[in-house]
Coordinates of C-alpha atoms in Angstrom, one line a residue:
M1293 CA -17.5 -50.0 -7.9
K1294 CA -19.5 -49.0 -11.0
I1295 CA -17.4 -46.9 -13.3
V1296 CA -20.5 -44.9 -14.6
W1297 CA -20.8 -43.7 -11.0
V1298 CA -17.2 -42.7 -10.7
F1299 CA -17.8 -40.7 -14.1
A1300 CA -20.8 -39.0 -12.5
V1301 CA -18.8 -38.2 -9.1
S1302 CA -15.7 -36.8 -11.1
L1303 CA -18.0 -34.3 -12.9
A1304 CA -19.3 -33.1 -9.6
V1305 CA -15.7 -33.1 -8.0
L1306 CA -14.5 -31.1 -11.0
C1307 CA -16.6 -28.2 -10.1
S1308 CA -15.5 -28.3 -6.2
V1309 CA -11.7 -28.4 -6.3
S1310 CA -9.3 -25.4 -6.3
V1311 CA -9.4 -25.1 -10.2
S1312 CA -13.1 -24.7 -10.3
S1313 CA -13.2 -21.2 -11.8
T1314 CA -11.0 -22.4 -14.6
I1315 CA -13.3 -25.4 -15.1
E1316 CA -16.3 -23.2 -15.1
V1317 CA -14.7 -20.9 -17.8
N1318 CA -14.0 -23.9 -20.0
K1319 CA -17.7 -25.2 -19.5
N1320 CA -18.7 -21.9 -21.0
A1321 CA -16.3 -22.1 -23.7
F1322 CA -17.6 -25.5 -24.6
I1323 CA -21.0 -24.1 -25.1
E1324 CA -19.5 -21.5 -27.4
F1325 CA -17.6 -24.2 -29.2
K1326 CA -20.7 -26.3 -29.9
I1327 CA -22.4 -23.2 -31.3
K1328 CA -19.5 -22.1 -33.5
Y1329 CA -19.0 -25.5 -35.1
N1330 CA -22.6 -26.7 -35.1
K1331 CA -21.8 -29.8 -32.9
V1332 CA -24.7 -32.1 -32.3
Y1333 CA -24.1 -35.2 -30.0
K1334 CA -26.3 -38.3 -30.2
S1335 CA -26.9 -38.4 -26.4
D1336 CA -26.4 -36.4 -23.3
E1337 CA -23.8 -38.9 -22.0
E1338 CA -21.7 -38.4 -25.3
E1339 CA -22.0 -34.5 -24.8
K1340 CA -20.8 -35.0 -21.3
F1341 CA -17.9 -37.1 -22.6
R1342 CA -16.9 -34.6 -25.2
M1343 CA -17.2 -31.8 -22.8
M1344 CA -14.7 -33.5 -20.5
I1345 CA -12.3 -34.2 -23.3
F1346 CA -12.7 -30.4 -24.5
I1347 CA -11.9 -29.2 -21.0
E1348 CA -8.9 -31.7 -20.7
N1349 CA -7.7 -30.1 -24.1
K1350 CA -8.0 -26.6 -23.1
L1351 CA -6.3 -27.3 -19.6
G1352 CA -3.5 -28.6 -21.8
N1353 CA -3.3 -25.3 -23.7
Q1354 CA -4.5 -26.8 -27.0
K1355 CA -6.0 -24.1 -29.3
D1356 CA -9.7 -24.1 -30.3
H1357 CA -10.5 -26.1 -33.5
I1358 CA -13.3 -28.1 -34.8
D1359 CA -11.7 -31.2 -33.4
A1360 CA -11.1 -29.9 -29.9
D1361 CA -13.6 -32.3 -28.5
K1362 CA -11.6 -35.3 -29.6
L1363 CA -8.7 -37.5 -28.3
S1364 CA -5.6 -37.1 -30.4
H1365 CA -5.7 -40.7 -31.6
E1366 CA -9.2 -40.2 -33.0
L1367 CA -7.7 -38.0 -35.6
E1368 CA -5.3 -40.7 -36.8
S1369 CA -6.0 -43.8 -38.8
E1370 CA -4.4 -46.3 -36.6
V1371 CA -2.7 -46.7 -33.3
E1372 CA 0.1 -49.3 -33.3
S1373 CA 0.6 -51.9 -30.5
Y1374 CA -3.2 -51.8 -29.8
K1375 CA -5.8 -54.7 -30.3
D1376 CA -9.4 -54.7 -29.2
E1377 CA -8.8 -57.8 -27.1
D1378 CA -6.3 -55.7 -25.1
F1379 CA -9.1 -53.6 -23.8
E1380 CA -11.2 -56.5 -22.9
D1381 CA -8.2 -58.0 -21.0
F1382 CA -7.8 -54.7 -19.1
M1383 CA -11.5 -54.7 -18.1
R1384 CA -11.2 -58.2 -16.8
T1385 CA -8.0 -57.5 -15.1
F1386 CA -9.2 -54.4 -13.2
K1387 CA -12.9 -55.5 -12.9
K1388 CA -14.1 -52.6 -15.0
K1389 CA -17.8 -52.5 -15.8
Y1390 CA -19.5 -49.9 -18.1
E1391 CA -23.4 -49.9 -17.9
I1392 CA -24.0 -47.9 -21.0
E1393 CA -22.5 -48.2 -24.5
D1394 CA -21.3 -44.5 -24.7
E1395 CA -19.4 -45.0 -21.4
Y1396 CA -17.8 -48.3 -23.0
T1397 CA -16.8 -46.5 -26.2
F1398 CA -15.5 -43.5 -24.3
R1399 CA -13.3 -45.5 -22.0
K1400 CA -12.1 -47.6 -25.0
K1401 CA -10.9 -44.6 -26.7
I1402 CA -9.0 -43.3 -23.7
F1403 CA -7.5 -46.6 -23.2
K1404 CA -6.4 -46.8 -26.8
E1405 CA -4.8 -43.3 -26.5
R1406 CA -2.9 -44.3 -23.3
V1407 CA -1.6 -47.6 -24.9
K1408 CA -0.2 -45.5 -27.7
T1409 CA 1.5 -42.9 -25.3
I1410 CA 3.0 -45.9 -23.3
A1411 CA 4.3 -47.6 -26.3
E1412 CA 6.1 -44.5 -27.5
H1413 CA 7.6 -43.8 -24.0
N1414 CA 8.8 -47.3 -23.5
D1415 CA 10.3 -47.3 -26.9
R1416 CA 12.4 -44.3 -25.7
Y1417 CA 13.2 -46.2 -22.5
S1418 CA 14.5 -49.1 -24.4
N1419 CA 16.9 -46.9 -26.3
G1420 CA 18.1 -45.3 -23.1
L1421 CA 16.4 -41.9 -23.5
E1422 CA 14.3 -42.3 -20.5
T1423 CA 15.1 -43.5 -16.9
Y1424 CA 11.6 -45.1 -16.2
E1425 CA 9.1 -47.4 -17.7
M1426 CA 5.3 -46.8 -18.1
G1427 CA 2.5 -49.4 -18.1
V1428 CA -1.3 -50.1 -18.2
N1429 CA -2.9 -49.7 -14.8
E1430 CA -6.4 -49.3 -13.4
F1431 CA -6.1 -45.5 -14.3
S1432 CA -5.7 -46.3 -18.1
D1433 CA -9.2 -45.6 -19.0
M1434 CA -9.6 -42.2 -17.2
L1435 CA -8.8 -38.7 -18.3
Y1436 CA -6.0 -37.1 -16.6
S1437 CA -8.5 -34.2 -15.3
E1438 CA -10.7 -36.9 -13.7
L1439 CA -7.6 -38.4 -11.9
D1440 CA -6.4 -34.9 -10.8
S1441 CA -9.8 -34.1 -9.4
T1442 CA -10.6 -37.5 -7.9
I1443 CA -7.5 -39.1 -6.3
L1444 CA -5.2 -36.1 -5.6
G1445 CA -5.9 -34.6 -2.2
F1446 CA -3.2 -32.6 -0.5
I1447 CA -4.2 -29.3 0.9
P1448 CA -1.5 -26.9 1.9
N1449 CA -1.3 -25.8 5.6
D1450 CA -1.4 -22.1 5.1
S1451 CA -1.8 -21.3 8.8
D1452 CA 0.8 -21.0 11.6
D1453 CA -0.9 -22.4 14.6
G1454 CA 2.4 -23.2 16.5
F1455 CA 1.5 -26.9 16.5
S1456 CA 4.6 -28.0 14.3
Y1457 CA 8.4 -27.4 14.8
E1458 CA 10.7 -26.8 12.1
F1459 CA 13.2 -29.6 11.4
L1460 CA 16.8 -29.1 12.5
P1461 CA 19.3 -31.6 10.9
P1462 CA 21.5 -33.3 13.6
S1463 CA 25.0 -32.1 13.9
N1464 CA 28.0 -34.5 13.6
V1465 CA 26.1 -37.4 12.3
N1466 CA 27.2 -39.5 9.5
I1467 CA 24.3 -39.7 7.0
S1468 CA 24.0 -43.2 5.3
S1469 CA 24.3 -43.3 1.4
Q1470 CA 21.2 -45.5 1.4
V1471 CA 18.2 -46.2 3.6
D1472 CA 15.1 -48.4 3.3
W1473 CA 12.9 -48.4 6.4
R1474 CA 11.0 -51.4 5.0
A1475 CA 13.9 -53.7 5.7
K1476 CA 13.9 -52.3 9.3
G1477 CA 10.4 -53.4 9.8
A1478 CA 8.8 -49.8 10.1
V1479 CA 6.5 -49.9 6.9
T1480 CA 3.1 -51.5 6.6
P1481 CA 2.0 -53.2 3.4
V1482 CA 0.9 -50.9 0.4
K1483 CA -2.6 -49.8 0.8
N1484 CA -5.3 -48.5 -1.7
Q1485 CA -7.0 -45.2 -1.4
G1486 CA -9.6 -45.9 -4.2
Q1487 CA -11.6 -43.2 -5.9
C1488 CA -11.1 -40.8 -2.9
G1489 CA -8.8 -37.9 -2.4
S1490 CA -7.6 -39.2 0.9
C1491 CA -3.9 -39.6 0.1
W1492 CA -3.2 -37.1 2.9
S1493 CA -4.6 -39.7 5.3
F1494 CA -2.5 -42.5 4.0
A1495 CA 0.8 -40.4 4.2
A1496 CA 0.0 -39.4 7.7
T1497 CA -0.6 -42.9 9.0
G1498 CA 2.3 -44.1 7.3
A1499 CA 4.6 -41.5 9.2
L1500 CA 2.9 -42.5 12.5
E1501 CA 3.0 -46.1 11.9
G1502 CA 6.8 -45.5 11.4
Q1503 CA 7.4 -43.5 14.5
N1504 CA 5.2 -45.8 16.5
Y1505 CA 7.3 -48.8 15.4
K1506 CA 10.6 -47.0 16.4
K1507 CA 9.1 -46.4 20.0
T1508 CA 7.3 -49.7 20.7
K1509 CA 8.9 -52.2 18.2
K1510 CA 5.4 -53.1 17.1
L1511 CA 4.2 -52.4 13.6
V1512 CA 0.4 -51.6 13.9
N1513 CA -1.7 -50.8 10.8
L1514 CA -3.4 -47.6 11.4
S1515 CA -6.9 -46.4 10.3
E1516 CA -7.1 -43.9 7.4
Q1517 CA -10.8 -44.2 7.7
N1518 CA -10.6 -42.6 11.3
L1519 CA -9.0 -39.5 9.9
V1520 CA -11.3 -39.3 6.8
D1521 CA -14.4 -39.4 9.1
C1522 CA -13.2 -37.5 12.0
A1523 CA -10.5 -34.9 11.2
R1524 CA -12.8 -32.4 9.7
S1525 CA -12.5 -28.8 8.6
S1526 CA -11.1 -27.6 11.9
Y1527 CA -8.1 -29.7 11.1
G1528 CA -7.8 -28.5 7.5
S1529 CA -9.2 -31.6 6.1
N1530 CA -12.4 -32.5 4.2
G1531 CA -12.5 -36.4 3.8
C1532 CA -12.3 -37.5 0.2
N1533 CA -11.9 -33.9 -1.0
G1534 CA -8.5 -33.4 0.4
G1535 CA -6.7 -32.9 3.8
Q1536 CA -3.4 -32.0 5.6
M1537 CA -1.0 -34.4 7.3
E1538 CA -0.3 -31.7 10.0
G1539 CA -4.0 -31.4 10.7
A1540 CA -4.1 -35.2 11.1
F1541 CA -1.4 -35.3 13.5
R1542 CA -3.1 -32.4 15.4
Y1543 CA -6.4 -34.3 15.4
I1544 CA -4.8 -37.4 16.8
K1545 CA -3.1 -35.4 19.5
D1546 CA -6.3 -33.6 20.5
N1547 CA -8.3 -36.9 20.3
K1548 CA -5.7 -38.8 22.3
G1549 CA -5.3 -41.5 19.7
I1550 CA -6.3 -43.1 16.4
N1551 CA -7.9 -46.5 15.8
S1552 CA -6.1 -49.5 14.3
Q1553 CA -7.1 -50.4 10.8
S1554 CA -8.6 -53.6 11.9
S1555 CA -11.0 -51.9 14.3
Y1556 CA -11.9 -49.1 11.9
P1557 CA -11.6 -50.3 8.4
Y1558 CA -11.2 -48.3 5.2
K1559 CA -14.3 -47.5 3.0
A1560 CA -12.9 -45.0 0.3
R1561 CA -15.8 -42.7 1.3
Q1562 CA -16.4 -40.2 4.2
D1563 CA -18.9 -41.3 6.8
N1564 CA -19.8 -40.2 10.4
C1565 CA -17.2 -40.5 12.9
H1566 CA -17.0 -44.0 14.6
F1567 CA -13.8 -43.4 16.7
D1568 CA -13.6 -45.9 19.5
R1569 CA -11.4 -45.2 22.5
S1570 CA -11.1 -48.9 23.3
H1571 CA -9.2 -49.4 20.2
V1572 CA -6.8 -46.7 20.5
A1573 CA -3.5 -47.9 18.6
A1574 CA -1.3 -44.9 18.4
T1575 CA -1.0 -41.3 19.5
D1576 CA 1.3 -38.4 19.0
S1577 CA 2.4 -35.2 20.9
G1578 CA 3.0 -32.8 17.8
S1579 CA 4.7 -32.8 14.5
V1580 CA 7.8 -31.6 12.7
V1581 CA 7.9 -29.9 9.3
L1582 CA 10.3 -29.6 6.5
S1583 CA 9.5 -26.6 4.4
S1584 CA 13.0 -25.3 3.2
G1585 CA 13.0 -27.0 -0.3
S1586 CA 16.2 -28.8 0.8
E1587 CA 16.5 -32.4 -0.5
E1588 CA 19.5 -32.7 1.8
K1589 CA 17.4 -32.0 4.8
L1590 CA 14.8 -34.4 3.7
R1591 CA 17.6 -37.0 3.5
A1592 CA 18.9 -36.2 6.9
A1593 CA 15.2 -36.6 8.3
V1594 CA 14.7 -40.0 6.5
A1595 CA 18.1 -41.2 7.5
T1596 CA 17.8 -40.3 11.2
V1597 CA 14.1 -40.1 12.0
G1598 CA 12.2 -42.5 9.8
P1599 CA 9.4 -42.4 7.0
V1600 CA 8.4 -38.8 6.4
A1601 CA 5.2 -37.7 4.8
V1602 CA 5.7 -35.4 1.9
A1603 CA 3.6 -33.5 -0.8
I1604 CA 4.7 -33.8 -4.4
S1605 CA 3.3 -32.5 -7.8
V1606 CA 2.0 -35.0 -10.3
C1607 CA 2.3 -35.0 -14.1
K1608 CA 0.4 -37.0 -16.6
T1609 CA 3.2 -39.5 -16.9
F1610 CA 3.1 -40.2 -13.1
Y1611 CA -0.2 -42.1 -13.4
Q1612 CA 1.3 -44.8 -15.8
Y1613 CA 4.5 -45.1 -14.0
R1614 CA 5.6 -48.9 -13.8
G1615 CA 9.3 -48.9 -12.8
G1616 CA 12.6 -47.2 -12.9
V1617 CA 13.7 -43.9 -11.6
Y1618 CA 10.9 -41.4 -12.4
F1619 CA 11.9 -38.0 -13.7
D1620 CA 9.7 -35.5 -15.7
N1621 CA 10.7 -32.0 -16.4
N1622 CA 7.1 -31.0 -16.6
C1623 CA 6.7 -31.6 -12.7
Y1624 CA 8.7 -28.5 -11.8
N1625 CA 6.1 -25.8 -12.2
K1626 CA 3.1 -27.8 -10.9
E1627 CA 1.4 -27.2 -7.5
L1628 CA 1.9 -29.8 -4.8
G1629 CA -1.2 -31.8 -4.9
H1630 CA -0.4 -35.4 -3.9
A1631 CA 0.7 -36.8 -0.5
V1632 CA 2.9 -39.8 -0.2
L1633 CA 5.4 -41.5 2.2
V1634 CA 9.2 -41.3 1.7
V1635 CA 10.5 -44.6 3.2
G1636 CA 14.2 -44.4 2.0
Y1637 CA 16.5 -43.3 -0.7
G1638 CA 19.4 -44.9 -2.8
T1639 CA 21.1 -44.9 -6.2
D1640 CA 20.2 -47.0 -9.0
P1641 CA 22.9 -48.1 -11.5
K1642 CA 20.9 -46.9 -14.5
G1643 CA 18.6 -44.1 -13.3
G1644 CA 20.9 -42.5 -10.5
D1645 CA 20.0 -41.2 -7.4
Y1646 CA 16.2 -41.6 -6.2
W1647 CA 13.8 -41.4 -3.3
L1648 CA 12.0 -44.5 -2.3
I1649 CA 8.3 -43.6 -2.0
K1650 CA 5.3 -45.6 -0.8
N1651 CA 2.2 -44.6 -2.7
S1652 CA -1.5 -45.4 -1.8
W1653 CA -2.7 -46.6 -5.3
S1654 CA -2.5 -50.4 -4.6
T1655 CA 0.2 -52.8 -5.6
T1656 CA -0.8 -52.8 -9.3
W1657 CA 0.7 -49.4 -9.6
G1658 CA 4.4 -48.7 -10.1
E1659 CA 7.0 -51.2 -8.6
K1660 CA 4.3 -53.1 -6.4
G1661 CA 3.0 -49.9 -5.1
Y1662 CA 6.2 -48.0 -4.8
L1663 CA 8.1 -45.4 -6.8
K1664 CA 11.6 -44.5 -7.2
L1665 CA 11.7 -40.7 -7.7
A1666 CA 14.7 -38.9 -9.1
R1667 CA 16.8 -37.4 -6.3
N1668 CA 19.2 -34.5 -6.3
K1669 CA 17.5 -33.3 -9.7
K1670 CA 16.5 -29.7 -8.5
N1671 CA 13.6 -30.9 -6.4
N1672 CA 12.1 -33.1 -9.1
C1673 CA 8.2 -32.9 -8.5
G1674 CA 8.7 -30.5 -5.5
I1675 CA 9.9 -33.4 -3.4
G1676 CA 11.8 -31.2 -0.9
K1677 CA 9.2 -28.4 -0.6
Y1678 CA 7.0 -29.9 2.2
G1679 CA 7.5 -32.9 4.6
T1680 CA 6.3 -33.8 8.0
Y1681 CA 6.3 -36.4 10.7
P1682 CA 4.7 -36.8 14.0
L1683 CA 6.4 -36.7 17.6
V1684 CA 5.6 -39.6 19.7

């Protein structure tokens, strides 16, 4: 996929997400900023880049000043632990291609800043001041605002249509101290949603794959593309622009099934619905939700029911997570925006209690596609605020 195309799409998406009014205000502020400081850019592309940086800085509550259109490392003479060949290696590893020089320069500057951030964080990790590591991955040349608007896609379900039941923890059941549904054969391999806000569909299929396995003892890889294409607005979903897991389960029930991944492969873009009834691989009869904010209820559900689709909030550090038990104080006050699958929990000797989470950002992210999120830390990243799984 051409990165210049992703850049253009990101600009368009920025104006369509829930923060569109804030983005529009900051676009107008950028115009005023240019006039105030007599800013002149050598090309339209550079002006677009600088506007994106300006908006990102504004969203980060940075005050207006003459360098408000620059990344922080551009204001410094040197960034330690960075070499030009590092960026070339990064491009080769993640098959990055930039068709214009301005795009190459822009992405290189972001990468340089990201390397600095990672190095500083990992130095604290080495000294026992952090519980997780950060690392370079395919997101390391993208602005955080781009990532937020491109790959986060959870839309809260604000309607009470009577489709879902509230989870009631079982009585007189001894809850295990650790669980990993991967070891029980109920979890398919890590997938990759690509540059599409379809995380909701991956969380939904993951939860249904687990329940379907428990019922049939067969682990079938289900089709996210089926949901992206066919579970439209009446189910609270909008393809690559976000969706709901409950809505996905309701679509599957109404449709009397979902196709397998092999019969309806993933494209990372919305298309016309091509559901094929001859390839139905699973179905459901309803769903159960967890909305009390209780991590203990979530633990009971994961232990006794199976993998649970949840929504979490995402901070800047989350994108560069590489390993360890992730904890970021900044995640407490953010809205839920990303859908993932809780497949277990346990305790790490260094990082403490954690949730074992399957993400949909490929195996190059995190611990081969998985995350250990701090557990029993006052709902870190909103982990206990919303969860759901299907009834089969």
